[in-house]
GROMACS .gro file of C-alpha atoms in nm:
model
  473
    1MET     CA    1  -7.672   3.063  -7.142
    2SER     CA    2  -7.958   3.324  -7.117
    3LEU     CA    3  -8.032   3.432  -6.776
    4ASN     CA    4  -8.365   3.552  -6.658
    5LYS     CA    5  -8.344   3.918  -6.665
    6GLN     CA    6  -8.422   3.968  -6.296
    7HIS     CA    7  -8.149   3.738  -6.170
    8SER     CA    8  -7.791   3.872  -6.165
    9LYS     CA    9  -7.521   3.639  -6.258
   10TRP     CA   10  -7.340   3.738  -5.954
   11LEU     CA   11  -7.648   3.620  -5.748
   12VAL     CA   12  -7.633   3.288  -5.934
   13LEU     CA   13  -7.262   3.243  -5.866
   14PRO     CA   14  -7.290   3.139  -5.488
   15ILE     CA   15  -7.558   2.892  -5.594
   16ILE     CA   16  -7.315   2.723  -5.832
   17LEU     CA   17  -7.041   2.745  -5.573
   18THR     CA   18  -7.226   2.516  -5.325
   19ALA     CA   19  -7.128   2.213  -5.529
   20PRO     CA   20  -6.758   2.246  -5.486
   21LEU     CA   21  -6.797   2.364  -5.118
   22LEU     CA   22  -6.996   2.067  -5.009
   23TYR     CA   23  -6.770   1.838  -5.216
   24VAL     CA   24  -6.440   1.952  -5.056
   25ILE     CA   25  -6.586   1.985  -4.717
   26ASP     CA   26  -6.690   1.615  -4.722
   27ILE     CA   27  -6.323   1.519  -4.820
   28PHE     CA   28  -6.174   1.693  -4.520
   29ILE     CA   29  -6.447   1.670  -4.255
   30ILE     CA   30  -6.430   1.291  -4.235
   31ASN     CA   31  -6.053   1.302  -4.153
   32MET     CA   32  -6.111   1.458  -3.801
   33THR     CA   33  -6.373   1.219  -3.709
   34ILE     CA   34  -6.227   0.888  -3.830
   35PRO     CA   35  -6.115   0.774  -3.482
   36ILE     CA   36  -6.460   0.839  -3.337
   37ILE     CA   37  -6.645   0.679  -3.643
   38LYS     CA   38  -6.412   0.375  -3.604
   39GLN     CA   39  -6.500   0.329  -3.229
   40HIS     CA   40  -6.877   0.392  -3.272
   41LEU     CA   41  -6.904   0.168  -3.570
   42ASN     CA   42  -6.645  -0.114  -3.467
   43ALA     CA   43  -6.480  -0.054  -3.793
   44THR     CA   44  -6.154  -0.210  -3.910
   45GLN     CA   45  -5.864  -0.024  -4.046
   46SER     CA   46  -5.952  -0.112  -4.401
   47ASP     CA   47  -6.323   0.012  -4.343
   48VAL     CA   48  -6.169   0.343  -4.249
   49GLN     CA   49  -5.956   0.354  -4.551
   50LEU     CA   50  -6.244   0.280  -4.778
   51MET     CA   51  -6.465   0.555  -4.617
   52ILE     CA   52  -6.233   0.804  -4.782
   53ALA     CA   53  -6.110   0.600  -5.080
   54GLY     CA   54  -6.470   0.496  -5.194
   55TYR     CA   55  -6.587   0.854  -5.193
   56LEU     CA   56  -6.306   0.944  -5.400
   57MET     CA   57  -6.326   0.645  -5.615
   58GLY     CA   58  -6.678   0.706  -5.690
   59SER     CA   59  -6.606   1.063  -5.792
   60ALA     CA   60  -6.319   0.972  -6.004
   61SER     CA   61  -6.529   0.715  -6.204
   62PHE     CA   62  -6.787   0.951  -6.300
   63LEU     CA   63  -6.628   1.292  -6.334
   64ILE     CA   64  -6.599   1.261  -6.713
   65ILE     CA   65  -6.940   1.109  -6.756
   66GLY     CA   66  -7.087   1.377  -6.530
   67GLY     CA   67  -6.962   1.635  -6.747
   68ARG     CA   68  -7.089   1.479  -7.057
   69ALA     CA   69  -7.436   1.424  -6.895
   70GLY     CA   70  -7.460   1.796  -6.849
   71ASP     CA   71  -7.378   1.843  -7.225
   72PHE     CA   72  -7.656   1.601  -7.318
   73LEU     CA   73  -7.939   1.653  -7.069
   74GLY     CA   74  -7.886   2.009  -6.968
   75ARG     CA   75  -7.656   2.151  -6.683
   76LYS     CA   76  -7.932   2.281  -6.472
   77LYS     CA   77  -8.093   1.946  -6.469
   78ILE     CA   78  -7.782   1.748  -6.374
   79PHE     CA   79  -7.688   2.004  -6.129
   80PHE     CA   80  -8.005   1.976  -5.941
   81TRP     CA   81  -8.030   1.598  -5.948
   82GLY     CA   82  -7.660   1.568  -5.848
   83MET     CA   83  -7.733   1.799  -5.567
   84PHE     CA   84  -8.038   1.586  -5.477
   85TYR     CA   85  -7.866   1.252  -5.472
   86PHE     CA   86  -7.574   1.414  -5.273
   87THR     CA   87  -7.809   1.524  -5.024
   88LEU     CA   88  -7.999   1.192  -5.016
   89THR     CA   89  -7.669   1.003  -4.981
   90SER     CA   90  -7.548   1.220  -4.710
   91CYS     CA   91  -7.868   1.100  -4.518
   92PHE     CA   92  -7.766   0.746  -4.568
   93CYS     CA   93  -7.417   0.815  -4.449
   94GLY     CA   94  -7.549   1.004  -4.148
   95PHE     CA   95  -7.794   0.707  -4.041
   96ALA     CA   96  -7.558   0.430  -4.133
   97GLN     CA   97  -7.559   0.137  -3.867
   98SER     CA   98  -7.229  -0.026  -3.977
   99ALA     CA   99  -6.918   0.053  -4.144
  100GLY     CA  100  -7.036  -0.148  -4.447
  101GLN     CA  101  -7.344   0.054  -4.488
  102LEU     CA  102  -7.135   0.391  -4.447
  103ASN     CA  103  -6.892   0.282  -4.710
  104ILE     CA  104  -7.160   0.190  -4.975
  105ALA     CA  105  -7.330   0.528  -4.906
  106ARG     CA  106  -6.985   0.712  -4.937
  107PHE     CA  107  -6.929   0.547  -5.275
  108PHE     CA  108  -7.261   0.681  -5.388
  109GLN     CA  109  -7.205   1.019  -5.229
  110GLY     CA  110  -6.882   1.030  -5.443
  111ILE     CA  111  -7.067   0.955  -5.763
  112SER     CA  112  -7.338   1.220  -5.705
  113SER     CA  113  -7.068   1.479  -5.628
  114ALA     CA  114  -6.908   1.401  -5.972
  115PHE     CA  115  -7.238   1.499  -6.139
  116MET     CA  116  -7.292   1.827  -5.948
  117VAL     CA  117  -6.925   1.948  -5.933
  118THR     CA  118  -6.872   1.895  -6.304
  119GLN     CA  119  -7.153   2.135  -6.378
  120SER     CA  120  -7.025   2.416  -6.161
  121ILE     CA  121  -6.716   2.526  -6.394
  122ALA     CA  122  -6.941   2.458  -6.705
  123LEU     CA  123  -7.198   2.693  -6.571
  124ILE     CA  124  -6.947   2.956  -6.477
  125GLN     CA  125  -6.814   2.942  -6.840
  126GLU     CA  126  -7.179   2.985  -6.973
  127LEU     CA  127  -7.254   3.244  -6.724
  128PHE     CA  128  -6.952   3.452  -6.757
  129PRO     CA  129  -6.861   3.478  -7.142
  130LYS     CA  130  -6.631   3.782  -7.101
  131PRO     CA  131  -6.281   3.684  -7.017
  132HIS     CA  132  -6.242   3.934  -6.713
  133GLU     CA  133  -6.557   3.842  -6.547
  134ARG     CA  134  -6.493   3.476  -6.599
  135ALA     CA  135  -6.133   3.516  -6.442
  136LYS     CA  136  -6.285   3.670  -6.137
  137ALA     CA  137  -6.569   3.406  -6.097
  138ILE     CA  138  -6.304   3.124  -6.138
  139GLY     CA  139  -6.115   3.322  -5.851
  140TRP     CA  140  -6.410   3.290  -5.644
  141TYR     CA  141  -6.416   2.924  -5.730
  142GLY     CA  142  -6.071   2.871  -5.606
  143ILE     CA  143  -6.142   3.076  -5.304
  144THR     CA  144  -6.441   2.849  -5.219
  145LEU     CA  145  -6.231   2.538  -5.239
  146SER     CA  146  -5.970   2.685  -4.998
  147ILE     CA  147  -6.231   2.789  -4.752
  148ALA     CA  148  -6.404   2.458  -4.786
  149ALA     CA  149  -6.085   2.283  -4.677
  150ILE     CA  150  -6.063   2.507  -4.358
  151ILE     CA  151  -6.437   2.465  -4.275
  152GLY     CA  152  -6.406   2.081  -4.320
  153GLN     CA  153  -6.116   2.049  -4.084
  154ILE     CA  154  -6.266   2.282  -3.811
  155LEU     CA  155  -6.631   2.171  -3.839
  156GLY     CA  156  -6.528   1.793  -3.846
  157GLY     CA  157  -6.336   1.842  -3.518
  158TYR     CA  158  -6.621   2.036  -3.359
  159LEU     CA  159  -6.913   1.816  -3.472
  160ALA     CA  160  -6.730   1.500  -3.362
  161GLU     CA  161  -6.742   1.597  -2.992
  162ILE     CA  162  -7.092   1.724  -2.962
  163ASN     CA  163  -7.424   1.521  -2.913
  164PHE     CA  164  -7.740   1.684  -3.055
  165PHE     CA  165  -8.000   1.437  -3.083
  166VAL     CA  166  -7.755   1.200  -3.254
  167SER     CA  167  -7.396   1.118  -3.216
  168GLY     CA  168  -7.162   1.395  -3.317
  169TRP     CA  169  -7.005   1.215  -3.608
  170ARG     CA  170  -7.324   1.160  -3.781
  171LEU     CA  171  -7.378   1.541  -3.802
  172ILE     CA  172  -7.084   1.572  -4.020
  173PHE     CA  173  -7.294   1.408  -4.282
  174LEU     CA  174  -7.641   1.542  -4.192
  175ILE     CA  175  -7.534   1.897  -4.202
  176ASN     CA  176  -7.536   1.857  -4.574
  177VAL     CA  177  -7.913   1.812  -4.564
  178PRO     CA  178  -8.032   2.165  -4.489
  179ILE     CA  179  -7.766   2.312  -4.730
  180GLY     CA  180  -7.865   2.074  -5.010
  181LEU     CA  181  -8.226   2.144  -4.972
  182ILE     CA  182  -8.168   2.527  -4.979
  183SER     CA  183  -7.939   2.480  -5.277
  184MET     CA  184  -8.199   2.275  -5.465
  185PHE     CA  185  -8.459   2.539  -5.410
  186ALA     CA  186  -8.228   2.822  -5.532
  187ILE     CA  187  -8.120   2.605  -5.839
  188GLN     CA  188  -8.492   2.568  -5.933
  189LYS     CA  189  -8.553   2.941  -5.893
  190TYR     CA  190  -8.250   3.114  -6.017
  191VAL     CA  191  -8.049   2.885  -6.241
  192THR     CA  192  -8.144   2.892  -6.624
  193GLU     CA  193  -8.115   2.572  -6.822
  194THR     CA  194  -7.848   2.540  -7.083
  195PRO     CA  195  -7.872   2.411  -7.446
  196LYS     CA  196  -7.864   2.051  -7.495
  197GLN     CA  197  -7.629   1.860  -7.710
  198LYS     CA  198  -7.807   1.653  -7.982
  199THR     CA  199  -7.532   1.454  -8.134
  200GLY     CA  200  -7.304   1.172  -7.992
  201LYS     CA  201  -7.372   0.924  -7.718
  202PHE     CA  202  -7.232   0.830  -7.369
  203ASP     CA  203  -6.947   0.575  -7.336
  204TYR     CA  204  -7.139   0.367  -7.074
  205THR     CA  205  -6.905   0.063  -7.136
  206GLY     CA  206  -6.593   0.278  -7.044
  207ALA     CA  207  -6.759   0.418  -6.739
  208ILE     CA  208  -6.853   0.058  -6.610
  209MET     CA  209  -6.506  -0.075  -6.686
  210LEU     CA  210  -6.323   0.206  -6.510
  211THR     CA  211  -6.547   0.166  -6.200
  212ILE     CA  212  -6.513  -0.219  -6.192
  213GLY     CA  213  -6.136  -0.200  -6.239
  214LEU     CA  214  -6.068   0.082  -5.982
  215GLY     CA  215  -6.312  -0.062  -5.722
  216SER     CA  216  -6.168  -0.413  -5.752
  217PHE     CA  217  -5.809  -0.301  -5.731
  218ILE     CA  218  -5.858  -0.062  -5.442
  219TYR     CA  219  -6.086  -0.298  -5.250
  220ALA     CA  220  -5.834  -0.584  -5.288
  221ILE     CA  221  -5.535  -0.373  -5.153
  222THR     CA  222  -5.746  -0.238  -4.867
  223GLU     CA  223  -5.935  -0.532  -4.750
  224GLY     CA  224  -5.674  -0.785  -4.844
  225ARG     CA  225  -5.413  -0.614  -4.621
  226GLU     CA  226  -5.660  -0.617  -4.328
  227GLN     CA  227  -5.720  -1.010  -4.363
  228ASN     CA  228  -5.349  -1.080  -4.444
  229TRP     CA  229  -5.369  -1.131  -4.806
  230PRO     CA  230  -5.596  -1.419  -4.877
  231LEU     CA  231  -5.614  -1.563  -5.219
  232TRP     CA  232  -5.927  -1.389  -5.311
  233SER     CA  233  -5.746  -1.053  -5.271
  234LEU     CA  234  -5.485  -1.139  -5.488
  235TYR     CA  235  -5.723  -1.265  -5.758
  236LEU     CA  236  -5.938  -0.947  -5.732
  237GLY     CA  237  -5.643  -0.733  -5.751
  238ILE     CA  238  -5.532  -0.903  -6.072
  239LEU     CA  239  -5.889  -0.883  -6.209
  240GLY     CA  240  -5.893  -0.500  -6.124
  241LEU     CA  241  -5.561  -0.455  -6.323
  242VAL     CA  242  -5.677  -0.665  -6.608
  243VAL     CA  243  -6.014  -0.470  -6.635
  244LEU     CA  244  -5.812  -0.138  -6.627
  245PHE     CA  245  -5.596  -0.258  -6.898
  246LEU     CA  246  -5.905  -0.356  -7.109
  247PHE     CA  247  -6.048  -0.007  -7.028
  248PHE     CA  248  -5.740   0.167  -7.189
  249ARG     CA  249  -5.768  -0.070  -7.487
  250HIS     CA  250  -6.129  -0.008  -7.515
  251GLN     CA  251  -6.058   0.384  -7.498
  252LYS     CA  252  -5.801   0.355  -7.763
  253ILE     CA  253  -6.053   0.191  -8.005
  254GLN     CA  254  -6.313   0.454  -7.917
  255SER     CA  255  -6.066   0.733  -7.977
  256PHE     CA  256  -5.949   0.614  -8.341
  257LYS     CA  257  -6.315   0.545  -8.425
  258ASN     CA  258  -6.416   0.892  -8.299
  259LEU     CA  259  -6.690   0.750  -8.090
  260GLN     CA  260  -6.642   1.004  -7.791
  261PRO     CA  261  -6.473   0.793  -7.527
  262LEU     CA  262  -6.430   0.884  -7.160
  263MET     CA  263  -6.051   0.939  -7.228
  264ASP     CA  264  -5.920   1.027  -7.565
  265ILE     CA  265  -5.599   0.856  -7.534
  266ARG     CA  266  -5.458   1.009  -7.841
  267ILE     CA  267  -5.354   1.302  -7.609
  268PHE     CA  268  -5.103   1.053  -7.450
  269ARG     CA  269  -4.892   1.104  -7.767
  270TYR     CA  270  -4.767   1.422  -7.594
  271TRP     CA  271  -4.499   1.296  -7.373
  272GLU     CA  272  -4.511   1.611  -7.147
  273PHE     CA  273  -4.872   1.544  -7.068
  274THR     CA  274  -4.797   1.155  -6.966
  275ILE     CA  275  -4.511   1.272  -6.747
  276GLY     CA  276  -4.716   1.542  -6.593
  277LEU     CA  277  -4.985   1.295  -6.505
  278LEU     CA  278  -4.729   1.081  -6.336
  279ALA     CA  279  -4.620   1.388  -6.117
  280VAL     CA  280  -5.000   1.442  -6.052
  281LEU     CA  281  -5.040   1.078  -5.952
  282PHE     CA  282  -4.761   1.053  -5.702
  283HIS     CA  283  -4.827   1.400  -5.554
  284PHE     CA  284  -5.199   1.338  -5.479
  285MET     CA  285  -5.107   0.993  -5.341
  286PHE     CA  286  -4.882   1.138  -5.071
  287HIS     CA  287  -5.086   1.449  -5.010
  288THR     CA  288  -5.439   1.274  -4.941
  289ALA     CA  289  -5.257   1.006  -4.723
  290TYR     CA  290  -5.061   1.259  -4.530
  291LEU     CA  291  -5.382   1.448  -4.428
  292LEU     CA  292  -5.535   1.120  -4.301
  293MET     CA  293  -5.223   0.998  -4.123
  294SER     CA  294  -5.181   1.336  -3.954
  295ALA     CA  295  -5.516   1.339  -3.819
  296VAL     CA  296  -5.518   0.978  -3.692
  297TYR     CA  297  -5.161   1.026  -3.547
  298LEU     CA  298  -5.259   1.353  -3.361
  299GLN     CA  299  -5.562   1.206  -3.207
  300ASP     CA  300  -5.495   0.837  -3.157
  301GLY     CA  301  -5.121   0.865  -3.124
  302LEU     CA  302  -5.064   1.191  -2.912
  303GLY     CA  303  -5.402   1.193  -2.752
  304ILE     CA  304  -5.547   1.536  -2.866
  305SER     CA  305  -5.913   1.588  -2.919
  306ALA     CA  306  -6.080   1.604  -3.262
  307LEU     CA  307  -6.160   1.988  -3.212
  308THR     CA  308  -5.809   2.073  -3.124
  309CYS     CA  309  -5.689   1.862  -3.420
  310GLY     CA  310  -5.904   2.054  -3.651
  311ILE     CA  311  -5.764   2.395  -3.506
  312TYR     CA  312  -5.416   2.249  -3.557
  313PHE     CA  313  -5.473   2.246  -3.922
  314ILE     CA  314  -5.568   2.625  -3.948
  315PRO     CA  315  -5.211   2.746  -3.985
  316HIS     CA  316  -5.167   2.483  -4.275
  317ALA     CA  317  -5.469   2.609  -4.458
  318LEU     CA  318  -5.361   2.995  -4.408
  319LEU     CA  319  -5.000   2.936  -4.527
  320PHE     CA  320  -5.142   2.717  -4.828
  321MET     CA  321  -5.352   3.025  -4.928
  322ILE     CA  322  -5.066   3.273  -4.874
  323SER     CA  323  -4.804   3.065  -5.060
  324SER     CA  324  -5.032   2.984  -5.360
  325PHE     CA  325  -5.116   3.368  -5.381
  326ILE     CA  326  -4.738   3.450  -5.388
  327ALA     CA  327  -4.669   3.166  -5.648
  328SER     CA  328  -4.938   3.278  -5.872
  329LYS     CA  329  -4.742   3.606  -5.935
  330MET     CA  330  -4.431   3.422  -5.993
  331LEU     CA  331  -4.523   3.114  -6.209
  332THR     CA  332  -4.495   3.260  -6.532
  333LYS     CA  333  -4.130   3.385  -6.467
  334PHE     CA  334  -4.010   3.072  -6.294
  335GLY     CA  335  -4.219   2.797  -6.413
  336LYS     CA  336  -4.170   2.449  -6.259
  337ASN     CA  337  -3.890   2.577  -6.028
  338ILE     CA  338  -4.160   2.726  -5.812
  339LEU     CA  339  -4.309   2.372  -5.779
  340LEU     CA  340  -3.962   2.229  -5.708
  341MET     CA  341  -3.921   2.467  -5.428
  342GLY     CA  342  -4.250   2.375  -5.299
  343LEU     CA  343  -4.136   1.996  -5.286
  344PHE     CA  344  -3.805   2.083  -5.110
  345ILE     CA  345  -4.004   2.252  -4.840
  346ILE     CA  346  -4.232   1.955  -4.796
  347LEU     CA  347  -3.949   1.722  -4.794
  348THR     CA  348  -3.799   1.943  -4.524
  349SER     CA  349  -4.125   1.923  -4.326
  350PHE     CA  350  -4.146   1.531  -4.366
  351LEU     CA  351  -3.790   1.487  -4.246
  352LEU     CA  352  -3.844   1.713  -3.939
  353GLN     CA  353  -4.167   1.550  -3.854
  354ILE     CA  354  -3.990   1.201  -3.841
  355LYS     CA  355  -3.711   1.355  -3.631
  356LEU     CA  356  -3.935   1.582  -3.391
  357THR     CA  357  -4.284   1.482  -3.380
  358ASP     CA  358  -4.309   1.244  -3.068
  359SER     CA  359  -4.459   1.256  -2.722
  360GLN     CA  360  -4.169   1.459  -2.585
  361ASN     CA  361  -4.203   1.738  -2.834
  362GLY     CA  362  -4.578   1.734  -2.823
  363PRO     CA  363  -4.849   1.833  -3.082
  364LEU     CA  364  -4.724   2.178  -3.104
  365ALA     CA  365  -4.432   2.053  -3.320
  366SER     CA  366  -4.668   1.868  -3.526
  367MET     CA  367  -4.886   2.188  -3.584
  368LEU     CA  368  -4.590   2.389  -3.695
  369LEU     CA  369  -4.455   2.130  -3.931
  370ILE     CA  370  -4.804   2.059  -4.065
  371ALA     CA  371  -4.823   2.429  -4.138
  372LEU     CA  372  -4.464   2.419  -4.311
  373TYR     CA  373  -4.618   2.145  -4.528
  374GLY     CA  374  -4.895   2.369  -4.619
  375LEU     CA  375  -4.662   2.645  -4.721
  376GLY     CA  376  -4.485   2.411  -4.956
  377ASN     CA  377  -4.796   2.266  -5.090
  378GLY     CA  378  -4.940   2.603  -5.185
  379LEU     CA  379  -4.650   2.627  -5.434
  380ILE     CA  380  -4.750   2.313  -5.605
  381LEU     CA  381  -5.096   2.197  -5.578
  382PRO     CA  382  -5.272   2.501  -5.753
  383PHE     CA  383  -5.036   2.503  -6.038
  384LEU     CA  384  -4.999   2.133  -6.145
  385LEU     CA  385  -5.244   2.177  -6.415
  386ASN     CA  386  -5.050   2.462  -6.558
  387ILE     CA  387  -4.744   2.259  -6.579
  388VAL     CA  388  -4.927   1.947  -6.718
  389LEU     CA  389  -5.102   2.137  -6.996
  390ASP     CA  390  -4.823   2.385  -7.088
  391ASN     CA  391  -4.737   2.227  -7.412
  392ILE     CA  392  -5.071   2.077  -7.510
  393PRO     CA  393  -5.263   2.212  -7.814
  394THR     CA  394  -5.572   2.407  -7.721
  395GLU     CA  395  -5.797   2.169  -7.897
  396TYR     CA  396  -5.720   1.903  -7.627
  397ALA     CA  397  -5.775   2.158  -7.325
  398GLY     CA  398  -6.115   2.017  -7.234
  399ILE     CA  399  -6.044   1.658  -7.242
  400SER     CA  400  -5.699   1.707  -7.078
  401SER     CA  401  -5.855   1.889  -6.787
  402GLY     CA  402  -6.109   1.610  -6.750
  403ILE     CA  403  -5.825   1.341  -6.738
  404PHE     CA  404  -5.631   1.553  -6.514
  405SER     CA  405  -5.930   1.575  -6.260
  406THR     CA  406  -5.994   1.195  -6.285
  407PHE     CA  407  -5.632   1.101  -6.236
  408GLN     CA  408  -5.634   1.345  -5.936
  409GLN     CA  409  -5.910   1.159  -5.777
  410ILE     CA  410  -5.775   0.814  -5.868
  411ALA     CA  411  -5.442   0.910  -5.710
  412SER     CA  412  -5.606   1.023  -5.392
  413ALA     CA  413  -5.795   0.688  -5.366
  414LEU     CA  414  -5.487   0.501  -5.433
  415GLY     CA  415  -5.278   0.712  -5.171
  416ILE     CA  416  -5.532   0.631  -4.903
  417SER     CA  417  -5.525   0.253  -4.997
  418ILE     CA  418  -5.149   0.204  -5.040
  419ILE     CA  419  -4.962   0.470  -4.819
  420GLY     CA  420  -5.259   0.456  -4.572
  421GLY     CA  421  -5.226   0.091  -4.578
  422ILE     CA  422  -4.847   0.113  -4.484
  423PHE     CA  423  -4.946   0.337  -4.200
  424TYR     CA  424  -5.217   0.112  -4.063
  425ASP     CA  425  -5.030  -0.213  -4.125
  426THR     CA  426  -4.761  -0.091  -3.886
  427ILE     CA  427  -5.017  -0.024  -3.605
  428LYS     CA  428  -5.019  -0.339  -3.387
  429ASN     CA  429  -5.134  -0.184  -3.059
  430ASN     CA  430  -5.264   0.153  -2.916
  431ASN     CA  431  -4.954   0.322  -2.782
  432THR     CA  432  -4.780   0.639  -2.897
  433ALA     CA  433  -4.452   0.454  -2.992
  434THR     CA  434  -4.650   0.228  -3.237
  435TYR     CA  435  -4.845   0.526  -3.389
  436LYS     CA  436  -4.513   0.724  -3.425
  437HIS     CA  437  -4.347   0.432  -3.607
  438ALA     CA  438  -4.658   0.400  -3.832
  439PHE     CA  439  -4.634   0.769  -3.905
  440ASP     CA  440  -4.268   0.777  -3.980
  441ASN     CA  441  -4.323   0.477  -4.217
  442GLY     CA  442  -4.606   0.662  -4.401
  443LEU     CA  443  -4.377   0.970  -4.434
  444ILE     CA  444  -4.100   0.759  -4.576
  445ALA     CA  445  -4.354   0.640  -4.834
  446GLY     CA  446  -4.445   0.987  -4.895
  447ILE     CA  447  -4.097   1.098  -4.943
  448ILE     CA  448  -4.051   0.828  -5.224
  449CYS     CA  449  -4.357   0.956  -5.392
  450LEU     CA  450  -4.217   1.312  -5.358
  451ILE     CA  451  -3.893   1.216  -5.517
  452ILE     CA  452  -4.076   1.070  -5.812
  453VAL     CA  453  -4.266   1.397  -5.849
  454ALA     CA  454  -3.957   1.600  -5.861
  455VAL     CA  455  -3.798   1.373  -6.116
  456MET     CA  456  -4.103   1.395  -6.339
  457LEU     CA  457  -4.108   1.776  -6.299
  458CYS     CA  458  -3.737   1.792  -6.405
  459LEU     CA  459  -3.819   1.610  -6.719
  460LEU     CA  460  -4.085   1.875  -6.810
  461PRO     CA  461  -4.013   2.197  -6.993
  462LYS     CA  462  -3.902   2.504  -6.772
  463THR     CA  463  -4.186   2.741  -6.819
  464ALA     CA  464  -4.569   2.739  -6.770
  465ASN     CA  465  -4.748   2.988  -7.014
  466LYS     CA  466  -5.118   2.892  -6.952
  467SER     CA  467  -5.329   3.088  -6.713
  468ILE     CA  468  -5.513   2.771  -6.577
  469ALA     CA  469  -5.509   2.661  -6.216
  470ILE     CA  470  -5.703   2.477  -5.983
  471PRO     CA  471  -5.656   2.642  -5.640
  472SER     CA  472  -5.781   2.343  -5.435
  473GLU     CA  473  -5.661   2.131  -5.152
   0.00000   0.00000   0.00000
C-alpha cells in the first residue's frame, strides 16, 4: 500500500486500531450494565443472553466475508463503511425502546464490526511490510485489545450509574458515536486505499447459510429455555443444525471446485487443526460465559454496584497482561505445557469460587479469585492460535486464521447461550442463595468444558514454533 508522503505510517496506526478498540469495548462494556438494562427494558433472561450472543453471532457470521470484501472493494472503503454502520447501529442500540429492538441493533452492530475489524490486521500488513516494524505494530494491536477489555469493564460500570440527558446504560452505546465520527474523518484524510482484487467472487450462499444456521440454533436454545421448550424451539433448533450441516457440505463442494468458499474445509484433513479448534470452542464457551456470570452474580447476587463491579475486574485484566507477557517468553521452550498450567490455575480458581464466594466471604473473595482466573487465562488465551497452527502448512495460514477467529466468536455465542442458560435457568428468585447456586452450576459447566480443553491439548504435539498470537480477551 502506498502512503501519502505527508502521512507517517505510525500516525495512521492509531486510526486503524480504533476498530479493534471499539469492538472489544462493546463486548465487555455491556457485561457491567446487564442488570440495569434488564430492569429498564423489562428484558427476560433470554433477552439478556441475546444482547451478547447476537453481537458475537453477527460478527462470527461475517468475519470471513468481511475480509474478502476488503480484498475485492478496497480496504479503506470497507473500513470506512464498517465504521459508519458500527456508529449508526450504536445509535440504534442507545435509543432502543425495547429488548427486541436492542437485540436486533446489537446483531447488526456485530455484523458491522466484522467488516471494520477484519481490515485492521490487513491494513497493518500492508502498511508495515518490514518484519520488525510489523511485529511492533502487531504488538500495539495486542496492547489495544487488552486496554479495551479494561476500559470496557470500568467504563461500563461508571456509565451505568450516571444520568446525562439520557439513562446511563444508553451511554455505553452512544459513547461510540463521537469516537466513530472522528475515526471516519481520520480514515478519509489519512488512510490510503489498497489495490482491489479483480478475480473470484463472494460465497454469498455460504454466508447466508452460516447466519441462518447459527441464528436459528442460538435463538432456539436461548428463547426456548425461557419458554420451557415449546415445540417451535425444538423444530427451530433442529432446523439450525440441519442448515449448518448443509453449510459444511456446501463448503466442501466449493473447496473441491476451487470456488473460494468461506471455509476451505480441506484444512480439516490436518487432525491437529481440528483438535485445536475443539479446544478453542470449549475454551471460549466457558470464558465468555464466566465473565457474564461473574458480573451478574456480583451485582444481583452480592449486591455491589455496577461501578464497583467494574473496578473488581481490574486485577483480573492486569494479571492477564502480566502472565501473557511472561508466557510469551516461555512458549517456544515449553509449548502446550504453558497452556495446561493456565488451565490448572483456572480450575483452582473455579473450585475456590464454588467453595468460598458467598455472602459470608463477601465480594472481596470474588475479586481475588477472578484475578486468579485472569492469571491463568493469560497463559492460554493469547497463545491458542500458536498451538492450533503449529503443524499447519504456511499456504493455509490465512484461511486457518480466519476459521480460528470465526470459531472463536461462535464459541463465545454458544457459551452465552448454553452455559449462560444453565446459570439463568437456576435462578428462580432474587436472593443471594439462588444466585450462588446458579453461579456454582455455571462454574461446574465451565469445569467440564475446561477438562475437554485439557484433553484436546494433550492430544496435540508438545511445542509451538510459530510466532503468531492474538493477545485478546
